[in-house]
Amino acid sequence: MCSKLWATDARLRFIWWGSPERAKLTQQALDLFTTANPGIDIDTEFLDWLDYWQRFVSLVAIRQTPDLIQMDYRYLRLYAGHGVLLPLDKYLGNELDIGSFGQHNIDSCRVDGTLYGVNLGINSTALIIDSESWASAGVQPPTFGTTWDSFSDKCEAFAKGNRQQNLYASPDASGTAIAFENWLRQRGRGLYTSEGSLNFEIDDAVEWFSYWAKIRAFGGCVPADIQMLDKHSIETSVLVLGYAAMDFAHSNMLSNYQQRINKSLDITAFPTTAGGQPGHYYKPSQMLSVAASSQWPDLAVELANFLVTSPEAVKILGVDRGIPASPDLRGLLSSQLSAVDRKTINYINNLTQYVDPLPPTPPQGAGEIAITIQAVGHEIAFNQLTPKLGGEKLVRMAKEILSKT
C-alpha cells in the first residue's frame, strides 16, 4: 500500500467537500491506509460545497494549503495557474499507477498538457426524478430524449394535475450553471472557448432566462422564495425539501438523494434540443490534487493512488464520487452495488448517444461566473430584472470577471 518507509512524524492533511456519508466512507478508506502504514497520520476536514471553497481560498491565502485536495474541474485551471497544485506527470507509472484508467480519463485532469489531478470517478449531469409524484399528477416524467419544449409542456401538465400543496414539477434552473451549459452545448455553443473567453452571447442568455420565466409563470417550477433555499447542498435541494419533483444534479449524487427521500428515485438525462448536438459529457466527478507546498508530496501522491486503485479502498468508497475510471475496478464493484448504485452505472452506460467531448478546462473566474448566473437568475425570478436585462447583465458581468483573471 505504501512503497516507502516514512518517518514516524509523517502527517498529511486532506480536505474534501461532501455529505457526512461521504466523510464516513472516506475515513474508513483512510483508516485502511494508516493501519497498513504505521507512523503516518492523516488530519481530515470536510465541508459542504460553498463553505468548502471559501475555506480553501482562506487556507491558500495563509499558506496552509492541505497536502491532498479534492479538486473540481471548474477550478483546476485557476489553482494550477497560480502554482497551488503539484504537477504529477513524473509520478505516472510509479507512485501513480493509473494506466488502467485509459488516456481520456487521465488527460481529463490536465491543464495545458500538464497533469494536476487524479480522476476520482466518472460522472455526468443528470435529472434526479421523483417518479411517484409525477405519477400522482398523472404525467410521465422527463426521460432520455425529452426535448426542452416537451419538458416545459410536462411541467405545465404537472402544475395542472398535481394535488399536493407546495409541490412543483421542477426547480427553477434558470440560475443553474450546469443546466445552462448543457443547453448551450446543444446549440453548438458553451460557457467558454478553449482560449478562456465567453462562448455565448446576450441573445443566448435572454432566450434561456425567458424559457424559465415562461415555466415560472404557469407554476411549472418553484417560485423565487423557495428556490432561494437551495444552497448548493443535497440537504437544501428543493427536491429533498419536498418542493420539487426533480432536481438538476450530477449522476454520482443519486445515492445521497435517495438516502434522504422515502420514495424510489430515478435518474435520466437533461432535456435535448430537437436537431441539436449532445449537451452532456463525461467528466471527472472530482479529482485528487496535491499541494505544491506539501512537505510530503510523494506520500500524498501514494495516498491518492491508494484511494483510486486499491481494491479495498474502491470497495469502501463505491460510487459516491462517481463511477471508477478503471473498467476492472468498475467490475469489482458490480457484485456489491445496491439497486440505486446500479441505476447510476446504467445511466452512465445509457447516456452515450447524448455525450460529446469534454469542454475546455474552465478559465479562472469560472466559479465566480457560476455564482453570477445564479444571482441574475434570482433577480429575474423576483422581477427585479426582465430576461432581456438579465441576459445583458450576465454577459457584461461575466466578461468583466474574465478580464480580471
Tab-separated table of C-alpha atoms in Angstrom:
chain	number	residue	atom	x	y	z
A	1	MET	CA	0.000	0.000	0.000
A	2	CYS	CA	2.944	2.284	0.536
A	3	SER	CA	6.246	1.582	-1.182
A	4	LYS	CA	8.489	3.658	1.078
A	5	LEU	CA	9.315	3.855	4.739
A	6	TRP	CA	8.256	7.142	6.233
A	7	ALA	CA	9.329	8.987	9.356
A	8	THR	CA	7.099	8.407	12.343
A	9	ASP	CA	6.028	12.042	12.321
A	10	ALA	CA	4.724	11.999	8.737
A	11	ARG	CA	1.376	13.828	8.866
A	12	LEU	CA	-0.860	14.685	5.929
A	13	ARG	CA	-3.842	16.996	5.739
A	14	PHE	CA	-6.713	16.027	3.433
A	15	ILE	CA	-9.711	18.260	2.686
A	16	TRP	CA	-12.841	17.488	0.664
A	17	TRP	CA	-16.432	18.592	0.167
A	18	GLY	CA	-19.447	16.353	0.526
A	19	SER	CA	-22.017	14.820	2.801
A	20	PRO	CA	-21.490	13.179	6.205
A	21	GLU	CA	-21.991	9.833	4.433
A	22	ARG	CA	-19.056	10.619	2.145
A	23	ALA	CA	-16.955	11.551	5.168
A	24	LYS	CA	-17.733	8.228	6.849
A	25	LEU	CA	-16.733	6.209	3.788
A	26	THR	CA	-13.604	8.279	3.189
A	27	GLN	CA	-12.464	7.862	6.787
A	28	GLN	CA	-12.866	4.096	6.533
A	29	ALA	CA	-10.609	4.062	3.466
A	30	LEU	CA	-8.062	6.326	5.153
A	31	ASP	CA	-8.021	4.039	8.201
A	32	LEU	CA	-7.008	1.158	5.929
A	33	PHE	CA	-4.062	3.197	4.683
A	34	THR	CA	-2.822	4.331	8.101
A	35	THR	CA	-3.266	0.862	9.630
A	36	ALA	CA	-1.060	-0.620	6.931
A	37	ASN	CA	1.452	2.224	7.279
A	38	PRO	CA	2.200	2.900	10.979
A	39	GLY	CA	3.691	6.298	11.649
A	40	ILE	CA	1.535	8.099	9.070
A	41	ASP	CA	-1.263	10.292	10.375
A	42	ILE	CA	-3.935	11.990	8.292
A	43	ASP	CA	-5.829	15.041	9.516
A	44	THR	CA	-9.132	15.479	7.688
A	45	GLU	CA	-11.648	18.233	7.078
A	46	PHE	CA	-14.856	18.234	5.040
A	47	LEU	CA	-17.492	20.878	4.337
A	48	ASP	CA	-20.421	21.402	2.009
A	49	TRP	CA	-19.753	22.799	-1.470
A	50	LEU	CA	-19.977	26.545	-0.843
A	51	ASP	CA	-18.232	26.510	2.524
A	52	TYR	CA	-15.502	24.270	1.107
A	53	TRP	CA	-14.314	26.759	-1.476
A	54	GLN	CA	-14.430	29.669	0.948
A	55	ARG	CA	-12.354	27.639	3.391
A	56	PHE	CA	-9.946	26.503	0.688
A	57	VAL	CA	-9.351	30.054	-0.553
A	58	SER	CA	-8.565	31.096	3.017
A	59	LEU	CA	-6.117	28.230	3.539
A	60	VAL	CA	-4.300	29.027	0.300
A	61	ALA	CA	-4.123	32.722	1.254
A	62	ILE	CA	-2.450	31.998	4.595
A	63	ARG	CA	-0.161	29.370	3.031
A	64	GLN	CA	-1.695	26.427	4.837
A	65	THR	CA	-2.871	24.522	1.768
A	66	PRO	CA	-3.701	20.897	2.711
A	67	ASP	CA	-1.457	18.214	1.238
A	68	LEU	CA	-4.255	16.326	-0.514
A	69	ILE	CA	-7.112	18.295	-2.041
A	70	GLN	CA	-10.421	17.237	-3.535
A	71	MET	CA	-10.477	19.373	-6.678
A	72	ASP	CA	-13.238	20.248	-9.130
A	73	TYR	CA	-12.767	20.551	-12.900
A	74	ARG	CA	-14.172	24.089	-12.752
A	75	TYR	CA	-11.333	25.292	-10.517
A	76	LEU	CA	-8.451	23.185	-11.825
A	77	ARG	CA	-7.016	25.825	-14.160
A	78	LEU	CA	-7.330	28.546	-11.529
A	79	TYR	CA	-5.267	26.775	-8.895
A	80	ALA	CA	-2.870	25.131	-11.325
A	81	GLY	CA	-2.203	28.531	-12.902
A	82	HIS	CA	-1.438	30.093	-9.524
A	83	GLY	CA	1.080	27.409	-8.644
A	84	VAL	CA	-1.037	25.923	-5.850
A	85	LEU	CA	-1.088	22.410	-7.329
A	86	LEU	CA	1.786	19.994	-7.869
A	87	PRO	CA	2.429	18.675	-11.424
A	88	LEU	CA	2.010	14.904	-11.312
A	89	ASP	CA	3.415	13.612	-14.603
A	90	LYS	CA	6.688	12.424	-13.062
A	91	TYR	CA	4.737	10.045	-10.822
A	92	LEU	CA	2.843	8.303	-13.623
A	93	GLY	CA	3.669	4.605	-13.801
A	94	ASN	CA	5.352	4.701	-10.413
A	95	GLU	CA	3.677	6.088	-7.290
A	96	LEU	CA	0.728	6.957	-9.509
A	97	ASP	CA	-0.204	3.702	-11.241
A	98	ILE	CA	-3.384	4.706	-13.073
A	99	GLY	CA	-2.695	3.421	-16.588
A	100	SER	CA	-5.845	1.266	-16.435
A	101	PHE	CA	-7.966	4.449	-16.327
A	102	GLY	CA	-7.423	4.990	-20.044
A	103	GLN	CA	-5.808	8.041	-21.611
A	104	HIS	CA	-9.037	10.065	-21.835
A	105	ASN	CA	-9.721	9.767	-18.114
A	106	ILE	CA	-6.119	10.589	-17.262
A	107	ASP	CA	-5.993	13.572	-19.624
A	108	SER	CA	-9.273	14.969	-18.270
A	109	CYS	CA	-7.239	16.167	-15.277
A	110	ARG	CA	-4.652	18.088	-17.316
A	111	VAL	CA	-4.209	21.815	-17.861
A	112	ASP	CA	-2.222	22.818	-20.959
A	113	GLY	CA	-0.815	19.308	-21.171
A	114	THR	CA	0.310	19.014	-17.547
A	115	LEU	CA	-1.343	16.586	-15.121
A	116	TYR	CA	-2.611	18.232	-11.931
A	117	GLY	CA	-5.229	15.756	-10.702
A	118	VAL	CA	-6.146	12.103	-10.294
A	119	ASN	CA	-9.573	11.145	-11.598
A	120	LEU	CA	-11.773	10.054	-8.675
A	121	GLY	CA	-14.594	8.839	-10.866
A	122	ILE	CA	-16.633	9.460	-13.985
A	123	ASN	CA	-19.956	11.230	-13.835
A	124	SER	CA	-22.218	13.461	-15.850
A	125	THR	CA	-25.041	15.857	-15.191
A	126	ALA	CA	-28.410	14.199	-14.630
A	127	LEU	CA	-32.020	14.757	-13.668
A	128	ILE	CA	-32.963	13.095	-10.390
A	129	ILE	CA	-36.660	12.222	-10.641
A	130	ASP	CA	-39.353	11.609	-8.014
A	131	SER	CA	-41.427	9.391	-10.296
A	132	GLU	CA	-44.088	8.769	-7.652
A	133	SER	CA	-45.045	12.454	-7.546
A	134	TRP	CA	-45.142	12.596	-11.338
A	135	ALA	CA	-47.434	9.562	-11.413
A	136	SER	CA	-49.700	11.168	-8.805
A	137	ALA	CA	-50.018	14.211	-11.076
A	138	GLY	CA	-50.904	11.931	-13.995
A	139	VAL	CA	-47.858	12.943	-16.076
A	140	GLN	CA	-44.996	10.900	-17.490
A	141	PRO	CA	-41.743	12.381	-16.160
A	142	PRO	CA	-38.933	13.521	-18.470
A	143	THR	CA	-36.752	10.740	-19.831
A	144	PHE	CA	-33.934	10.223	-22.327
A	145	GLY	CA	-34.686	12.284	-25.428
A	146	THR	CA	-37.294	14.598	-23.899
A	147	THR	CA	-36.902	17.959	-25.643
A	148	TRP	CA	-36.849	21.292	-23.843
A	149	ASP	CA	-40.227	22.121	-25.413
A	150	SER	CA	-41.676	18.837	-24.173
A	151	PHE	CA	-40.080	19.407	-20.769
A	152	SER	CA	-41.944	22.709	-20.491
A	153	ASP	CA	-45.186	21.016	-21.533
A	154	LYS	CA	-44.672	18.314	-18.907
A	155	CYS	CA	-44.055	20.909	-16.201
A	156	GLU	CA	-47.275	22.681	-17.182
A	157	ALA	CA	-49.236	19.420	-17.169
A	158	PHE	CA	-47.785	18.619	-13.741
A	159	ALA	CA	-48.901	22.016	-12.430
A	160	LYS	CA	-52.450	21.284	-13.625
A	161	GLY	CA	-52.594	17.697	-12.402
A	162	ASN	CA	-50.774	17.959	-9.079
A	163	ARG	CA	-52.860	17.910	-5.891
A	164	GLN	CA	-50.034	18.219	-3.348
A	165	GLN	CA	-49.545	21.593	-1.695
A	166	ASN	CA	-46.284	23.469	-2.296
A	167	LEU	CA	-45.036	20.879	-4.782
A	168	TYR	CA	-43.797	21.859	-8.240
A	169	ALA	CA	-42.514	19.865	-11.179
A	170	SER	CA	-39.042	21.365	-11.274
A	171	PRO	CA	-36.617	23.635	-9.511
A	172	ASP	CA	-36.077	26.979	-11.189
A	173	ALA	CA	-32.919	26.068	-13.108
A	174	SER	CA	-32.510	29.482	-14.733
A	175	GLY	CA	-29.581	30.178	-12.411
A	176	THR	CA	-28.110	26.669	-12.570
A	177	ALA	CA	-24.828	26.792	-14.492
A	178	ILE	CA	-24.749	23.078	-15.359
A	179	ALA	CA	-28.204	23.277	-16.941
A	180	PHE	CA	-27.362	26.454	-18.860
A	181	GLU	CA	-24.108	24.922	-20.117
A	182	ASN	CA	-25.866	21.758	-21.315
A	183	TRP	CA	-28.473	23.854	-23.144
A	184	LEU	CA	-25.737	25.968	-24.769
A	185	ARG	CA	-23.749	22.923	-25.915
A	186	GLN	CA	-26.819	21.576	-27.685
A	187	ARG	CA	-26.777	24.778	-29.748
A	188	GLY	CA	-23.102	24.462	-30.662
A	189	ARG	CA	-22.034	26.969	-28.034
A	190	GLY	CA	-20.802	26.564	-24.466
A	191	LEU	CA	-19.804	28.566	-21.442
A	192	TYR	CA	-16.190	29.137	-22.543
A	193	THR	CA	-13.925	28.825	-25.551
A	194	SER	CA	-10.610	26.971	-25.496
A	195	GLU	CA	-8.946	30.379	-25.114
A	196	GLY	CA	-10.937	31.062	-21.970
A	197	SER	CA	-13.304	33.701	-23.331
A	198	LEU	CA	-17.091	33.654	-23.098
A	199	ASN	CA	-18.724	31.283	-25.594
A	200	PHE	CA	-22.288	32.632	-25.522
A	201	GLU	CA	-23.957	35.896	-26.445
A	202	ILE	CA	-26.594	38.121	-24.884
A	203	ASP	CA	-29.297	36.582	-27.096
A	204	ASP	CA	-28.436	33.115	-25.754
A	205	ALA	CA	-28.789	34.235	-22.145
A	206	VAL	CA	-32.013	36.127	-22.865
A	207	GLU	CA	-33.546	33.057	-24.526
A	208	TRP	CA	-32.541	30.873	-21.568
A	209	PHE	CA	-33.926	33.238	-18.945
A	210	SER	CA	-37.114	33.722	-20.999
A	211	TYR	CA	-37.626	29.965	-21.197
A	212	TRP	CA	-37.637	29.670	-17.415
A	213	ALA	CA	-39.734	32.820	-16.979
A	214	LYS	CA	-42.448	31.093	-19.018
A	215	ILE	CA	-42.285	27.958	-16.856
A	216	ARG	CA	-42.313	30.070	-13.712
A	217	ALA	CA	-45.377	31.984	-14.929
A	218	PHE	CA	-47.581	28.878	-15.192
A	219	GLY	CA	-46.292	27.369	-11.940
A	220	GLY	CA	-44.129	24.683	-13.523
A	221	CYS	CA	-41.134	25.384	-11.294
A	222	VAL	CA	-40.687	26.536	-7.727
A	223	PRO	CA	-41.162	30.264	-7.060
A	224	ALA	CA	-38.245	32.531	-6.264
A	225	ASP	CA	-38.544	32.429	-2.475
A	226	ILE	CA	-38.376	28.630	-2.455
A	227	GLN	CA	-35.510	28.438	-4.952
A	228	MET	CA	-33.527	30.739	-2.645
A	229	LEU	CA	-33.491	27.918	-0.076
A	230	ASP	CA	-31.122	25.913	-2.280
A	231	LYS	CA	-27.567	26.476	-1.008
A	232	HIS	CA	-25.848	24.011	-3.359
A	233	SER	CA	-26.039	21.122	-0.911
A	234	ILE	CA	-28.145	17.985	-1.089
A	235	GLU	CA	-29.732	18.859	2.235
A	236	THR	CA	-31.073	22.150	0.835
A	237	SER	CA	-32.115	20.832	-2.582
A	238	VAL	CA	-35.737	21.713	-3.304
A	239	LEU	CA	-36.246	18.048	-4.223
A	240	VAL	CA	-35.012	16.912	-0.791
A	241	LEU	CA	-37.001	19.674	0.917
A	242	GLY	CA	-40.136	18.361	-0.786
A	243	TYR	CA	-40.893	21.351	-3.013
A	244	ALA	CA	-39.945	19.866	-6.409
A	245	ALA	CA	-40.396	16.513	-8.132
A	246	MET	CA	-36.925	16.561	-9.695
A	247	ASP	CA	-33.545	18.227	-9.495
A	248	PHE	CA	-30.751	19.148	-11.904
A	249	ALA	CA	-27.720	17.427	-10.414
A	250	HIS	CA	-24.846	15.017	-11.103
A	251	SER	CA	-25.155	11.275	-11.538
A	252	ASN	CA	-22.979	10.354	-8.556
A	253	MET	CA	-25.396	12.211	-6.249
A	254	LEU	CA	-28.316	9.799	-6.754
A	255	SER	CA	-27.449	7.645	-3.750
A	256	ASN	CA	-27.205	10.641	-1.418
A	257	TYR	CA	-30.555	11.949	-2.654
A	258	GLN	CA	-32.125	8.537	-2.138
A	259	GLN	CA	-30.902	8.333	1.450
A	260	ARG	CA	-32.877	11.492	2.230
A	261	ILE	CA	-36.111	10.756	0.368
A	262	ASN	CA	-38.534	7.991	1.312
A	263	LYS	CA	-39.562	7.370	-2.292
A	264	SER	CA	-37.851	5.457	-5.066
A	265	LEU	CA	-35.900	7.908	-7.238
A	266	ASP	CA	-34.972	7.554	-10.890
A	267	ILE	CA	-32.269	9.172	-12.982
A	268	THR	CA	-32.334	10.417	-16.557
A	269	ALA	CA	-30.712	12.881	-18.941
A	270	PHE	CA	-31.261	16.614	-19.206
A	271	PRO	CA	-33.713	17.688	-21.923
A	272	THR	CA	-32.469	17.847	-25.506
A	273	THR	CA	-32.797	20.274	-28.406
A	274	ALA	CA	-34.526	18.856	-31.474
A	275	GLY	CA	-31.859	18.556	-34.164
A	276	GLY	CA	-29.235	19.827	-31.743
A	277	GLN	CA	-25.909	18.474	-30.577
A	278	PRO	CA	-25.348	16.381	-27.423
A	279	GLY	CA	-25.126	18.551	-24.322
A	280	HIS	CA	-23.767	16.047	-21.818
A	281	TYR	CA	-20.174	14.970	-21.368
A	282	TYR	CA	-18.348	12.518	-19.155
A	283	LYS	CA	-16.154	14.339	-16.693
A	284	PRO	CA	-14.066	13.628	-13.642
A	285	SER	CA	-16.698	13.912	-10.929
A	286	GLN	CA	-13.921	15.148	-8.714
A	287	MET	CA	-10.187	14.673	-8.689
A	288	LEU	CA	-7.437	14.472	-6.125
A	289	SER	CA	-4.730	17.116	-6.355
A	290	VAL	CA	-1.588	17.556	-4.296
A	291	ALA	CA	-0.413	20.875	-2.898
A	292	ALA	CA	2.773	22.191	-4.464
A	293	SER	CA	3.754	23.331	-0.966
A	294	SER	CA	3.306	19.901	0.635
A	295	GLN	CA	6.129	18.705	2.878
A	296	TRP	CA	5.215	15.147	1.892
A	297	PRO	CA	4.368	15.281	-1.830
A	298	ASP	CA	5.424	11.684	-2.584
A	299	LEU	CA	3.332	10.391	0.312
A	300	ALA	CA	0.337	12.480	-0.731
A	301	VAL	CA	0.581	11.007	-4.234
A	302	GLU	CA	0.771	7.483	-2.836
A	303	LEU	CA	-2.327	8.135	-0.739
A	304	ALA	CA	-4.181	9.441	-3.805
A	305	ASN	CA	-3.103	6.355	-5.735
A	306	PHE	CA	-4.300	4.099	-2.917
A	307	LEU	CA	-7.745	5.693	-2.820
A	308	VAL	CA	-8.344	5.196	-6.555
A	309	THR	CA	-6.573	1.877	-7.254
A	310	SER	CA	-6.666	-0.238	-4.094
A	311	PRO	CA	-9.488	-2.792	-4.421
A	312	GLU	CA	-10.183	-2.500	-0.697
A	313	ALA	CA	-10.471	1.309	-0.820
A	314	VAL	CA	-12.507	1.265	-4.014
A	315	LYS	CA	-14.977	-1.195	-2.470
A	316	ILE	CA	-15.426	1.124	0.516
A	317	LEU	CA	-15.814	4.336	-1.495
A	318	GLY	CA	-18.173	2.723	-4.013
A	319	VAL	CA	-19.673	5.197	-6.485
A	320	ASP	CA	-20.126	8.105	-4.062
A	321	ARG	CA	-17.661	10.228	-6.037
A	322	GLY	CA	-18.567	8.780	-9.417
A	323	ILE	CA	-18.099	5.597	-11.419
A	324	PRO	CA	-14.494	4.302	-11.160
A	325	ALA	CA	-12.433	5.275	-14.198
A	326	SER	CA	-10.864	1.804	-14.393
A	327	PRO	CA	-13.106	-0.801	-16.084
A	328	ASP	CA	-11.555	-3.522	-13.888
A	329	LEU	CA	-12.407	-1.646	-10.701
A	330	ARG	CA	-15.875	-0.899	-12.048
A	331	GLY	CA	-16.377	-4.626	-12.494
A	332	LEU	CA	-15.062	-5.251	-8.991
A	333	LEU	CA	-17.872	-3.126	-7.592
A	334	SER	CA	-20.688	-4.739	-9.548
A	335	SER	CA	-21.321	-7.539	-7.070
A	336	GLN	CA	-21.709	-5.205	-4.085
A	337	LEU	CA	-23.724	-2.402	-5.656
A	338	SER	CA	-27.155	-1.509	-4.357
A	339	ALA	CA	-30.098	-1.107	-6.698
A	340	VAL	CA	-29.581	2.660	-6.530
A	341	ASP	CA	-25.898	2.407	-7.474
A	342	ARG	CA	-26.763	0.113	-10.360
A	343	LYS	CA	-29.145	2.810	-11.599
A	344	THR	CA	-26.191	5.208	-11.617
A	345	ILE	CA	-23.963	2.885	-13.620
A	346	ASN	CA	-26.788	2.068	-16.054
A	347	TYR	CA	-27.383	5.787	-16.509
A	348	ILE	CA	-23.743	6.409	-17.419
A	349	ASN	CA	-23.813	3.462	-19.844
A	350	ASN	CA	-27.096	4.598	-21.453
A	351	LEU	CA	-26.015	8.206	-21.839
A	352	THR	CA	-23.525	7.537	-24.640
A	353	GLN	CA	-25.573	8.972	-27.534
A	354	TYR	CA	-26.167	12.199	-25.569
A	355	VAL	CA	-22.457	12.775	-24.891
A	356	ASP	CA	-19.946	14.944	-26.739
A	357	PRO	CA	-16.279	15.557	-25.848
A	358	LEU	CA	-15.290	17.255	-22.617
A	359	PRO	CA	-15.347	21.072	-22.946
A	360	PRO	CA	-12.175	23.122	-22.475
A	361	THR	CA	-10.865	23.460	-18.939
A	362	PRO	CA	-12.814	26.394	-17.474
A	363	PRO	CA	-10.856	29.639	-17.136
A	364	GLN	CA	-10.037	31.390	-13.910
A	365	GLY	CA	-13.189	33.127	-12.812
A	366	ALA	CA	-15.493	30.267	-13.841
A	367	GLY	CA	-16.594	29.721	-10.260
A	368	GLU	CA	-17.461	33.395	-9.835
A	369	ILE	CA	-19.385	33.344	-13.107
A	370	ALA	CA	-21.407	30.328	-11.940
A	371	ILE	CA	-22.402	32.312	-8.851
A	372	THR	CA	-23.268	35.265	-11.097
A	373	ILE	CA	-25.553	33.101	-13.257
A	374	GLN	CA	-27.386	32.078	-10.110
A	375	ALA	CA	-27.620	35.645	-8.800
A	376	VAL	CA	-29.004	37.005	-12.069
A	377	GLY	CA	-31.475	34.124	-12.223
A	378	HIS	CA	-32.717	35.071	-8.755
A	379	GLU	CA	-33.074	38.740	-9.720
A	380	ILE	CA	-35.212	37.824	-12.719
A	381	ALA	CA	-37.318	35.407	-10.673
A	382	PHE	CA	-38.008	38.180	-8.138
A	383	ASN	CA	-38.992	40.516	-11.022
A	384	GLN	CA	-36.075	42.833	-10.323
A	385	LEU	CA	-34.865	42.331	-13.903
A	386	THR	CA	-36.505	41.304	-17.158
A	387	PRO	CA	-34.958	38.338	-19.008
A	388	LYS	CA	-33.534	40.823	-21.540
A	389	LEU	CA	-31.892	42.999	-18.914
A	390	GLY	CA	-30.782	39.872	-17.058
A	391	GLY	CA	-29.098	38.480	-20.165
A	392	GLU	CA	-27.311	41.761	-20.752
A	393	LYS	CA	-26.189	41.928	-17.135
A	394	LEU	CA	-24.915	38.344	-17.120
A	395	VAL	CA	-22.788	38.785	-20.229
A	396	ARG	CA	-21.455	42.140	-19.045
A	397	MET	CA	-20.510	40.838	-15.606
A	398	ALA	CA	-19.049	37.587	-16.967
A	399	LYS	CA	-16.794	39.489	-19.348
A	400	GLU	CA	-15.695	41.771	-16.525
A	401	ILE	CA	-14.810	38.759	-14.387
A	402	LEU	CA	-12.803	37.147	-17.189
A	403	SER	CA	-10.974	40.412	-17.906
A	404	LYS	CA	-9.598	40.422	-14.366
A	405	THR	CA	-8.196	36.906	-14.464
